[in-house]
Tab-separated table of C-alpha atoms in Angstrom:
chain	number	residue	atom	x	y	z
A	1	MET	CA	16.009	-6.753	28.734
A	2	ILE	CA	15.670	-7.858	25.135
A	3	ARG	CA	14.918	-11.183	23.479
A	4	VAL	CA	14.633	-12.369	19.888
A	5	GLN	CA	12.920	-15.737	19.675
A	6	THR	CA	10.838	-18.025	17.482
A	7	GLN	CA	8.546	-19.225	20.298
A	8	ASP	CA	5.516	-17.362	21.638
A	9	PHE	CA	5.577	-15.308	24.834
A	10	ASP	CA	3.217	-15.207	27.818
A	11	ILE	CA	2.432	-11.569	28.593
A	12	GLY	CA	1.220	-12.219	32.139
A	13	ALA	CA	4.312	-14.274	32.988
A	14	GLU	CA	6.622	-11.640	31.497
A	15	ILE	CA	5.014	-8.841	33.543
A	16	ALA	CA	5.144	-10.981	36.683
A	17	ALA	CA	8.850	-11.745	36.175
A	18	LEU	CA	9.626	-8.077	35.569
A	19	THR	CA	7.707	-6.698	38.544
A	20	HIS	CA	8.164	-9.548	41.050
A	21	GLY	CA	9.069	-8.272	44.508
A	22	ARG	CA	9.187	-4.668	43.312
A	23	ALA	CA	6.888	-2.389	45.318
A	24	ASP	CA	8.361	0.761	43.755
A	25	ILE	CA	6.478	0.183	40.496
A	26	GLY	CA	3.199	2.063	40.187
A	27	ALA	CA	2.559	1.689	36.464
A	28	VAL	CA	3.127	-1.037	33.896
A	29	VAL	CA	2.370	-0.513	30.217
A	30	THR	CA	2.504	-3.317	27.674
A	31	PHE	CA	2.263	-3.191	23.921
A	32	THR	CA	1.609	-6.373	21.983
A	33	GLY	CA	1.737	-6.458	18.197
A	34	LEU	CA	-0.202	-9.251	16.479
A	35	VAL	CA	-0.491	-10.636	12.952
A	36	ARG	CA	-3.686	-9.404	11.286
A	37	ASP	CA	-5.454	-11.508	8.676
A	38	VAL	CA	-5.977	-8.533	6.381
A	39	THR	CA	-3.485	-5.797	5.523
A	40	GLY	CA	-3.972	-3.183	2.851
A	41	GLY	CA	-7.021	-5.021	1.531
A	42	ALA	CA	-5.241	-8.352	0.930
A	43	SER	CA	-5.941	-11.354	3.103
A	44	VAL	CA	-2.962	-12.838	4.911
A	45	SER	CA	-2.630	-16.581	5.533
A	46	SER	CA	0.855	-16.540	7.064
A	47	MET	CA	3.806	-14.272	7.729
A	48	GLU	CA	7.551	-14.842	7.760
A	49	LEU	CA	9.756	-12.569	9.845
A	50	GLU	CA	13.351	-12.217	8.688
A	51	HIS	CA	15.943	-10.387	10.752
A	52	TYR	CA	19.633	-9.523	10.942
A	53	PRO	CA	21.050	-11.672	13.762
A	54	GLY	CA	23.540	-9.707	15.777
A	55	MET	CA	22.466	-6.278	14.598
A	56	THR	CA	18.900	-6.970	15.788
A	57	GLU	CA	20.023	-7.548	19.369
A	58	ARG	CA	22.383	-4.568	19.297
A	59	GLU	CA	19.746	-2.262	17.881
A	60	LEU	CA	17.063	-3.385	20.364
A	61	ALA	CA	19.501	-2.926	23.256
A	62	ARG	CA	20.368	0.539	21.946
A	63	ILE	CA	16.685	1.512	21.683
A	64	GLU	CA	15.986	0.237	25.181
A	65	GLU	CA	18.975	2.119	26.601
A	66	GLU	CA	17.780	5.308	24.911
A	67	ALA	CA	14.317	4.917	26.487
A	68	ASN	CA	15.908	4.428	29.903
A	69	THR	CA	17.913	7.609	29.407
A	70	ARG	CA	14.840	9.638	28.478
A	71	TRP	CA	12.397	8.357	31.121
A	72	ARG	CA	12.574	7.025	34.660
A	73	LEU	CA	11.890	3.332	34.236
A	74	GLN	CA	12.070	0.681	36.927
A	75	ALA	CA	12.194	-2.055	34.303
A	76	SER	CA	11.731	-2.588	30.579
A	77	LEU	CA	11.494	-5.514	28.198
A	78	ILE	CA	11.400	-6.006	24.444
A	79	ILE	CA	10.617	-9.417	22.929
A	80	HIS	CA	10.406	-9.821	19.149
A	81	ARG	CA	9.567	-13.059	17.413
A	82	VAL	CA	11.106	-14.245	14.140
A	83	GLY	CA	10.254	-17.062	11.749
A	84	LYS	CA	6.851	-18.189	10.535
A	85	LEU	CA	3.693	-16.744	12.140
A	86	ALA	CA	-0.046	-17.077	11.525
A	87	PRO	CA	-2.887	-14.534	11.861
A	88	SER	CA	-3.587	-13.572	15.493
A	89	ASP	CA	-0.101	-14.762	16.547
A	90	ASN	CA	1.932	-12.450	18.748
A	91	ILE	CA	4.807	-10.645	16.996
A	92	VAL	CA	6.264	-8.225	19.497
A	93	LEU	CA	5.954	-7.381	23.185
A	94	VAL	CA	7.143	-4.200	24.853
A	95	VAL	CA	6.794	-3.750	28.615
A	96	THR	CA	7.696	-0.628	30.569
A	97	ALA	CA	7.438	-0.236	34.338
A	98	SER	CA	7.708	3.046	36.193
A	99	ALA	CA	6.613	4.829	39.359
A	100	HIS	CA	4.097	6.903	37.366
A	101	ARG	CA	2.033	6.267	34.276
A	102	GLU	CA	3.371	9.160	32.177
A	103	ASP	CA	6.871	7.678	31.981
A	104	ALA	CA	5.599	4.160	31.326
A	105	PHE	CA	3.256	5.264	28.504
A	106	LYS	CA	5.750	7.571	26.795
A	107	ALA	CA	8.585	5.047	26.985
A	108	ALA	CA	6.424	2.265	25.524
A	109	GLU	CA	5.333	4.470	22.614
A	110	PHE	CA	8.909	5.559	22.020
A	111	LEU	CA	10.173	1.967	22.057
A	112	MET	CA	7.578	0.921	19.485
A	113	ASP	CA	8.173	3.940	17.224
A	114	TYR	CA	11.942	3.358	17.274
A	115	LEU	CA	11.638	-0.388	16.898
A	116	LYS	CA	9.374	0.103	13.856
A	117	THR	CA	11.916	2.322	12.098
A	118	ARG	CA	15.322	1.052	13.297
A	119	ALA	CA	15.239	-2.604	14.347
A	120	PRO	CA	16.273	-4.810	11.394
A	121	PHE	CA	13.196	-7.000	10.888
A	122	TRP	CA	11.370	-7.565	7.604
A	123	LYS	CA	7.917	-9.049	7.193
A	124	ARG	CA	6.883	-11.212	4.259
A	125	GLU	CA	3.186	-11.974	3.966
A	126	ALA	CA	1.653	-14.915	2.106
A	127	GLY	CA	-2.006	-14.598	1.145
A	128	SER	CA	-4.605	-13.868	-1.488
A	129	GLU	CA	-2.189	-11.760	-3.568
A	130	GLY	CA	0.679	-14.223	-3.398
A	131	ASP	CA	3.832	-13.572	-1.392
A	132	ARG	CA	4.914	-10.014	-0.808
A	133	TRP	CA	7.346	-8.085	1.341
A	134	VAL	CA	5.512	-5.659	3.568
A	135	GLU	CA	6.349	-2.055	2.710
A	136	ALA	CA	7.458	0.425	5.352
A	137	ARG	CA	4.769	2.908	6.370
A	138	GLU	CA	5.514	6.608	6.096
A	139	SER	CA	3.428	7.151	9.234
A	140	ASP	CA	5.985	5.093	11.167
A	141	ASP	CA	8.780	7.452	10.106
A	142	GLU	CA	6.694	10.406	11.196
A	143	ALA	CA	5.865	8.771	14.508
A	144	ALA	CA	9.573	8.199	15.156
A	145	LYS	CA	10.482	11.775	14.181
A	146	ARG	CA	8.317	13.361	16.861
A	147	TRP	CA	10.771	12.125	19.515
A	148	ASP	CA	13.587	14.174	17.927
A	149	GLU	CA	11.910	17.446	18.809
A	150	LYS	CA	10.476	17.020	22.265
A	151	GLY	CA	12.648	15.289	24.830
A	152	GLY	CA	9.651	13.437	26.206
B	1	MET	CA	34.973	-7.681	3.752
B	2	ARG	CA	31.687	-9.431	4.376
B	3	ILE	CA	28.577	-8.175	2.602
B	4	LEU	CA	25.113	-9.208	3.821
B	5	TYR	CA	21.777	-8.799	2.053
B	6	PHE	CA	18.305	-9.017	3.583
B	7	SER	CA	14.669	-9.186	2.439
B	8	TRP	CA	14.111	-8.434	-1.241
B	9	VAL	CA	17.640	-7.083	-1.624
B	10	ARG	CA	18.823	-10.586	-0.756
B	11	GLN	CA	16.358	-12.131	-3.195
B	12	LYS	CA	17.378	-9.854	-6.058
B	13	VAL	CA	21.110	-10.225	-5.459
B	14	GLY	CA	20.595	-13.983	-5.152
B	15	THR	CA	22.682	-14.548	-2.045
B	16	ALA	CA	22.440	-13.745	1.667
B	17	GLU	CA	26.129	-13.233	2.273
B	18	GLU	CA	29.401	-13.035	0.418
B	19	ALA	CA	33.042	-12.168	1.041
B	20	VAL	CA	34.484	-9.610	-1.369
B	21	THR	CA	37.888	-8.111	-1.945
B	22	LEU	CA	37.388	-4.513	-2.962
B	23	PRO	CA	39.549	-2.745	-5.522
B	24	THR	CA	41.366	0.238	-4.022
B	25	GLY	CA	39.622	3.593	-4.102
B	26	ILE	CA	36.211	2.456	-2.857
B	27	ALA	CA	35.751	4.648	0.200
B	28	THR	CA	32.013	5.022	0.868
B	29	VAL	CA	28.838	2.936	0.977
B	30	SER	CA	27.728	4.632	-2.263
B	31	ALA	CA	30.954	3.739	-4.018
B	32	LEU	CA	30.564	0.167	-2.812
B	33	ILE	CA	27.041	0.058	-4.255
B	34	ASP	CA	28.315	1.352	-7.617
B	35	TRP	CA	30.961	-1.341	-7.663
B	36	LEU	CA	28.439	-4.040	-6.714
B	37	LYS	CA	26.080	-2.935	-9.501
B	38	SER	CA	28.853	-3.544	-12.034
B	39	ARG	CA	28.929	-7.194	-10.993
B	40	GLY	CA	25.702	-8.329	-12.661
B	41	PRO	CA	21.994	-7.774	-13.366
B	42	GLY	CA	20.892	-9.120	-9.933
B	43	TYR	CA	22.897	-6.431	-8.184
B	44	GLU	CA	21.703	-3.854	-10.669
B	45	ALA	CA	18.075	-4.752	-9.949
B	46	ALA	CA	18.616	-4.757	-6.176
B	47	PHE	CA	20.203	-1.314	-6.154
B	48	GLU	CA	18.046	0.244	-8.870
B	49	ASN	CA	16.252	2.643	-6.492
B	50	LEU	CA	18.580	3.885	-3.771
B	51	LYS	CA	15.693	5.553	-1.917
B	52	LEU	CA	14.661	2.046	-0.878
B	53	ILE	CA	18.120	0.959	0.245
B	54	ARG	CA	19.345	1.145	3.835
B	55	ALA	CA	22.844	0.205	4.932
B	56	ALA	CA	24.606	-0.836	8.108
B	57	ILE	CA	28.345	-0.786	8.762
B	58	ASP	CA	29.427	-3.330	11.366
B	59	GLN	CA	25.804	-3.712	12.522
B	60	THR	CA	25.141	0.017	12.943
B	61	HIS	CA	22.854	2.066	10.685
B	62	ALA	CA	24.892	4.153	8.240
B	63	ASP	CA	24.159	6.751	5.570
B	64	LEU	CA	25.052	5.991	1.979
B	65	ASP	CA	27.835	8.566	2.056
B	66	ALA	CA	29.433	7.048	5.191
B	67	SER	CA	33.044	5.876	5.012
B	68	ILE	CA	33.603	2.112	4.902
B	69	ALA	CA	37.256	2.330	5.897
B	70	GLY	CA	38.120	-0.448	8.333
B	71	ALA	CA	34.659	-2.035	8.152
B	72	ASP	CA	34.365	-5.813	8.507
B	73	GLU	CA	30.680	-6.225	7.673
B	74	ILE	CA	28.425	-4.144	5.451
B	75	ALA	CA	24.719	-4.964	5.147
B	76	PHE	CA	22.110	-3.798	2.642
B	77	PHE	CA	18.348	-4.028	3.166
B	78	PRO	CA	15.036	-2.240	2.547
B	79	PRO	CA	13.422	0.012	5.207
B	80	VAL	CA	12.614	-2.193	8.202
B	81	THR	CA	9.081	-3.489	8.785
B	82	GLY	CA	9.129	-5.271	12.140
B	83	GLY	CA	7.054	-4.586	15.216
C	1	MET	CA	-16.348	-3.955	29.131
C	2	ILE	CA	-15.999	-2.742	32.695
C	3	ARG	CA	-15.658	-4.490	36.045
C	4	VAL	CA	-15.359	-3.330	39.658
C	5	GLN	CA	-14.157	-6.117	41.904
C	6	THR	CA	-12.312	-6.930	45.130
C	7	GLN	CA	-10.377	-9.882	43.694
C	8	ASP	CA	-7.185	-9.663	41.664
C	9	PHE	CA	-7.101	-9.920	37.867
C	10	ASP	CA	-4.907	-11.976	35.532
C	11	ILE	CA	-3.632	-9.683	32.774
C	12	GLY	CA	-2.701	-12.501	30.396
C	13	ALA	CA	-6.102	-14.167	30.774
C	14	GLU	CA	-7.929	-10.859	30.285
C	15	ILE	CA	-6.037	-10.098	27.081
C	16	ALA	CA	-6.626	-13.631	25.816
C	17	ALA	CA	-10.376	-13.398	26.499
C	18	LEU	CA	-10.561	-10.026	24.758
C	19	THR	CA	-8.611	-10.987	21.637
C	20	HIS	CA	-9.596	-14.668	21.313
C	21	GLY	CA	-10.465	-15.601	17.730
C	22	ARG	CA	-10.003	-12.015	16.530
C	23	ALA	CA	-7.506	-11.752	13.678
C	24	ASP	CA	-8.416	-8.119	12.987
C	25	ILE	CA	-6.477	-6.901	16.031
C	26	GLY	CA	-2.949	-5.709	15.320
C	27	ALA	CA	-2.195	-3.878	18.566
C	28	VAL	CA	-3.034	-4.437	22.215
C	29	VAL	CA	-2.036	-1.932	24.887
C	30	THR	CA	-2.452	-2.607	28.601
C	31	PHE	CA	-2.005	-0.299	31.533
C	32	THR	CA	-1.722	-1.754	35.026
C	33	GLY	CA	-1.671	0.443	38.106
C	34	LEU	CA	-0.080	-1.027	41.238
C	35	VAL	CA	0.171	-0.059	44.911
C	36	ARG	CA	3.591	1.440	45.661
C	37	ASP	CA	5.174	1.063	49.099
C	38	VAL	CA	6.246	4.711	49.162
C	39	THR	CA	4.227	7.746	48.087
C	40	GLY	CA	5.259	11.327	48.694
C	41	GLY	CA	8.055	10.216	51.011
C	42	ALA	CA	5.830	8.239	53.403
C	43	SER	CA	5.968	4.449	53.491
C	44	VAL	CA	2.725	2.626	52.770
C	45	SER	CA	1.805	-0.635	54.483
C	46	SER	CA	-1.708	-1.015	53.079
C	47	MET	CA	-4.314	0.796	51.052
C	48	GLU	CA	-8.103	0.897	51.184
C	49	LEU	CA	-10.052	1.769	48.060
C	50	GLU	CA	-13.499	3.269	48.609
C	51	HIS	CA	-15.886	3.868	45.733
C	52	TYR	CA	-19.409	4.982	44.907
C	53	PRO	CA	-21.286	1.824	43.863
C	54	GLY	CA	-23.581	2.550	40.953
C	55	MET	CA	-21.923	5.776	39.898
C	56	THR	CA	-18.575	4.008	39.525
C	57	GLU	CA	-19.956	1.578	36.959
C	58	ARG	CA	-21.853	4.333	35.130
C	59	GLU	CA	-18.825	6.601	34.996
C	60	LEU	CA	-16.481	3.830	33.805
C	61	ALA	CA	-18.981	2.835	31.107
C	62	ARG	CA	-19.249	6.476	30.037
C	63	ILE	CA	-15.458	6.849	29.833
C	64	GLU	CA	-15.131	3.655	27.836
C	65	GLU	CA	-17.866	4.729	25.433
C	66	GLU	CA	-16.145	8.078	24.926
C	67	ALA	CA	-12.851	6.327	24.078
C	68	ASN	CA	-14.670	4.139	21.559
C	69	THR	CA	-16.149	7.244	19.964
C	70	ARG	CA	-12.783	8.953	19.649
C	71	TRP	CA	-10.681	6.016	18.399
C	72	ARG	CA	-11.223	2.867	16.338
C	73	LEU	CA	-11.074	0.120	18.903
C	74	GLN	CA	-11.769	-3.563	18.333
C	75	ALA	CA	-12.165	-4.129	22.057
C	76	SER	CA	-11.598	-2.414	25.390
C	77	LEU	CA	-11.667	-3.337	29.056
C	78	ILE	CA	-11.463	-1.502	32.364
C	79	ILE	CA	-11.118	-3.403	35.647
C	80	HIS	CA	-10.785	-1.506	38.922
C	81	ARG	CA	-10.329	-3.142	42.295
C	82	VAL	CA	-11.855	-1.901	45.558
C	83	GLY	CA	-11.306	-2.819	49.206
C	84	LYS	CA	-8.041	-3.477	50.992
C	85	LEU	CA	-4.817	-3.774	49.003
C	86	ALA	CA	-1.131	-4.235	49.861
C	87	PRO	CA	2.016	-2.838	48.212
C	88	SER	CA	2.675	-4.343	44.759
C	89	ASP	CA	-0.988	-5.401	44.460
C	90	ASN	CA	-2.775	-4.591	41.228
C	91	ILE	CA	-5.272	-1.696	41.413
C	92	VAL	CA	-6.479	-1.073	37.896
C	93	LEU	CA	-6.241	-2.633	34.446
C	94	VAL	CA	-7.028	-0.946	31.157
C	95	VAL	CA	-6.796	-2.879	27.892
C	96	THR	CA	-7.314	-1.445	24.424
C	97	ALA	CA	-7.196	-3.419	21.179
C	98	SER	CA	-7.074	-1.896	17.725
C	99	ALA	CA	-5.886	-2.537	14.181
C	100	HIS	CA	-3.003	-0.075	14.656
C	101	ARG	CA	-0.908	0.970	17.606
C	102	GLU	CA	-1.695	4.699	17.502
C	103	ASP	CA	-5.358	4.153	18.381
C	104	ALA	CA	-4.584	1.581	21.065
C	105	PHE	CA	-1.974	3.786	22.772
C	106	LYS	CA	-4.018	6.988	22.647
C	107	ALA	CA	-7.199	5.307	23.874
C	108	ALA	CA	-5.394	3.656	26.804
C	109	GLU	CA	-3.850	6.968	27.878
C	110	PHE	CA	-7.196	8.710	27.533
C	111	LEU	CA	-8.973	6.036	29.583
C	112	MET	CA	-6.448	6.359	32.400
C	113	ASP	CA	-6.476	10.168	32.376
C	114	TYR	CA	-10.262	10.252	32.510
C	115	LEU	CA	-10.512	7.476	35.049
C	116	LYS	CA	-8.037	9.321	37.286
C	117	THR	CA	-10.119	12.504	37.261
C	118	ARG	CA	-13.723	11.283	36.897
C	119	ALA	CA	-14.240	7.775	38.251
C	120	PRO	CA	-15.442	7.928	41.888
C	121	PHE	CA	-12.691	6.050	43.739
C	122	TRP	CA	-10.797	7.295	46.787
C	123	LYS	CA	-7.574	5.852	48.160
C	124	ARG	CA	-6.737	5.749	51.845
C	125	GLU	CA	-3.181	4.777	52.722
C	126	ALA	CA	-1.991	3.347	56.030
C	127	GLY	CA	1.703	3.648	56.808
C	128	SER	CA	4.522	5.404	58.581
C	129	GLU	CA	2.566	8.650	58.878
C	130	GLY	CA	-0.647	7.029	60.076
C	131	ASP	CA	-3.757	6.810	57.930
C	132	ARG	CA	-4.329	9.434	55.278
C	133	TRP	CA	-6.560	10.028	52.322
C	134	VAL	CA	-4.521	10.337	49.141
C	135	GLU	CA	-4.767	13.809	47.655
C	136	ALA	CA	-5.638	14.363	44.018
C	137	ARG	CA	-2.672	15.324	41.840
C	138	GLU	CA	-2.855	18.522	39.815
C	139	SER	CA	-0.860	16.760	37.082
C	140	ASP	CA	-3.805	14.369	36.635
C	141	ASP	CA	-6.152	17.274	35.949
C	142	GLU	CA	-3.723	18.651	33.412
C	143	ALA	CA	-3.305	15.254	31.790
C	144	ALA	CA	-7.094	14.969	31.415
C	145	LYS	CA	-7.412	18.489	30.028
C	146	ARG	CA	-5.182	17.835	27.021
C	147	TRP	CA	-7.925	15.653	25.534
C	148	ASP	CA	-10.324	18.634	25.459
C	149	GLU	CA	-8.242	20.444	22.859
C	150	LYS	CA	-7.074	17.829	20.407
C	151	GLY	CA	-9.629	15.307	19.264
C	152	GLY	CA	-7.046	12.540	19.386
D	1	MET	CA	-33.912	13.041	48.873
D	2	ARG	CA	-30.940	10.791	49.557
D	3	ILE	CA	-27.596	12.371	50.378
D	4	LEU	CA	-24.393	10.308	50.172
D	5	TYR	CA	-20.951	11.188	51.476
D	6	PHE	CA	-17.632	9.589	50.560
D	7	SER	CA	-14.019	9.578	51.731
D	8	TRP	CA	-13.147	12.292	54.271
D	9	VAL	CA	-16.419	14.107	53.614
D	10	ARG	CA	-18.159	11.005	54.953
D	11	GLN	CA	-15.814	10.872	57.933
D	12	LYS	CA	-16.327	14.530	58.812
D	13	VAL	CA	-20.091	14.425	58.383
D	14	GLY	CA	-20.132	11.203	60.396
D	15	THR	CA	-22.477	9.223	58.154
D	16	ALA	CA	-22.315	7.606	54.735
D	17	GLU	CA	-25.912	8.206	53.769
D	18	GLU	CA	-29.028	9.965	54.994
D	19	ALA	CA	-32.504	10.843	53.813
D	20	VAL	CA	-33.421	14.500	54.150
D	21	THR	CA	-36.532	16.554	53.556
D	22	LEU	CA	-35.454	19.910	52.246
D	23	PRO	CA	-37.186	23.160	53.150
D	24	THR	CA	-38.614	24.883	50.109
D	25	GLY	CA	-36.400	27.334	48.253
D	26	ILE	CA	-33.272	25.193	48.074
D	27	ALA	CA	-32.653	25.013	44.349
D	28	THR	CA	-28.963	24.331	43.760
D	29	VAL	CA	-26.152	22.151	45.051
D	30	SER	CA	-24.620	25.250	46.672
D	31	ALA	CA	-27.828	26.074	48.494
D	32	LEU	CA	-28.037	22.467	49.663
D	33	ILE	CA	-24.490	22.731	51.041
D	34	ASP	CA	-25.366	25.945	52.894
D	35	TRP	CA	-28.382	24.250	54.420
D	36	LEU	CA	-26.343	21.162	55.392
D	37	LYS	CA	-23.694	23.346	57.045
D	38	SER	CA	-26.383	24.798	59.314
D	39	ARG	CA	-27.043	21.297	60.676
D	40	GLY	CA	-23.937	20.917	62.816
D	41	PRO	CA	-20.164	21.221	63.215
D	42	GLY	CA	-19.463	17.952	61.356
D	43	TYR	CA	-21.151	19.317	58.225
D	44	GLU	CA	-19.447	22.662	58.727
D	45	ALA	CA	-16.032	20.970	58.849
D	46	ALA	CA	-16.794	18.796	55.824
D	47	PHE	CA	-17.846	21.732	53.667
D	48	GLU	CA	-15.328	24.263	55.006
D	49	ASN	CA	-13.338	24.479	51.759
D	50	LEU	CA	-15.606	24.189	48.724
D	51	LYS	CA	-12.626	23.960	46.392
D	52	LEU	CA	-12.170	20.422	47.693
D	53	ILE	CA	-15.810	19.418	47.288
D	54	ARG	CA	-17.179	17.600	44.263
D	55	ALA	CA	-20.839	16.719	43.770
D	56	ALA	CA	-22.891	14.265	41.758
D	57	ILE	CA	-26.601	14.472	41.031
D	58	ASP	CA	-28.189	11.087	40.416
D	59	GLN	CA	-24.734	9.558	39.889
D	60	THR	CA	-23.573	12.138	37.344
D	61	HIS	CA	-20.899	14.767	38.029
D	62	ALA	CA	-22.447	18.179	38.660
D	63	ASP	CA	-21.203	21.715	39.283
D	64	LEU	CA	-22.005	23.381	42.585
D	65	ASP	CA	-24.384	25.795	40.841
D	66	ALA	CA	-26.352	22.967	39.207
D	67	SER	CA	-30.068	22.679	39.880
D	68	ILE	CA	-31.176	19.874	42.168
D	69	ALA	CA	-34.799	20.005	41.089
D	70	GLY	CA	-36.196	16.483	40.763
D	71	ALA	CA	-32.999	14.809	41.993
D	72	ASP	CA	-33.293	11.564	43.974
D	73	GLU	CA	-29.665	11.185	45.034
D	74	ILE	CA	-27.011	13.823	45.692
D	75	ALA	CA	-23.463	12.801	46.601
D	76	PHE	CA	-20.570	14.823	48.014
D	77	PHE	CA	-16.930	13.761	47.912
D	78	PRO	CA	-13.367	15.054	47.473
D	79	PRO	CA	-11.585	14.999	44.088
D	80	VAL	CA	-11.263	11.376	43.046
D	81	THR	CA	-7.996	9.468	43.506
D	82	GLY	CA	-8.494	6.072	41.903
D	83	GLY	CA	-6.523	4.467	39.115
């Protein structure tokens, strides 16, 4: 399941909705990404998340489908916020549920690595050094590449 | 054909979206970029460093040498930074 | 922070308490382990978790300290329930918070692998095949061993 | 010295905890196990397969050849299965 939204999400409620009535789930992993007040030495007062409506949803669905092909997941969820955010606000939530922890952990890492390099979102930070577009991290490309070699 | 621009590519070009009618002979994303650059200094600035440019054809990631034949929507943007 | 308790936990509330007022956290990973209604082909109607009071707390604290030595964590939490549980009940919660996702993911996996092989808890399942003590999985030993080689 | 038993080791021994006074000369966890096994069939059954036995000295994991000199509390249990 994927969602792109401006409003915040409630992690506990999302997990509960995903796992409700399912006694075949032994492991749930969540990843939450938050706005930090300092990045690369500059203080951040607010952040604006731009995206590509249409392609965003398609790309997230594609990434989620790929994770479900690679690992045995009982359920999965990706929520990504857009619009204006402040430090300590939630940005992204990934939830994976599986019978065993290995699948849930690997799938969550994979989802984040792919989301970071393929989902069309762009961050603009406002802060002590004025407004600036956040630059892509090389380490994110490398993190995504490791999934090409090993199947999981 | 619809062309979309995002992030600083959008800011440099000066518009988020435009409809263009391409001259014949423009077959790839690269060729489209060359043609766009001829349209003014904003485009030239946006596409100055192609290492920083990513493209999507009909909402799917595409290489710069990909064919644009039959495409309805081409988008240009910097490497993504969500998550 | 570690806790051993009979009562359930609220994942959303635990995350909120851990990250409240902290704008230096960019990544939160949670792992939740739940009781499954089938293990190894046998149906499970209830589970009893025995532990070694005193050593449990010491061992969990030791594991958490080790994770904080290996990775840069802003905060961490381990909660493990004991006593009688039913299918789909929560068993364990691990939360790791860091500036970046790599540290949070690795530390959460490490905590679970170590907890699974070192923390003195024993599961007894009641179900279709009568009562039986759950046997340790060899895959858990192997999962824990990988942390001996690479530092993280 | 206090000896604790958990899980099926406790069930086979038939008690969760006992205080024992060791004869002199028992220096390691292994030697303690041998001595315990001489105390009855429940102990013998519990310690039949040492591959399945784990020990802790004063609430810290210990190998079977570890010294028990000065220990207050020794615990025996199967491989852990929490999480």
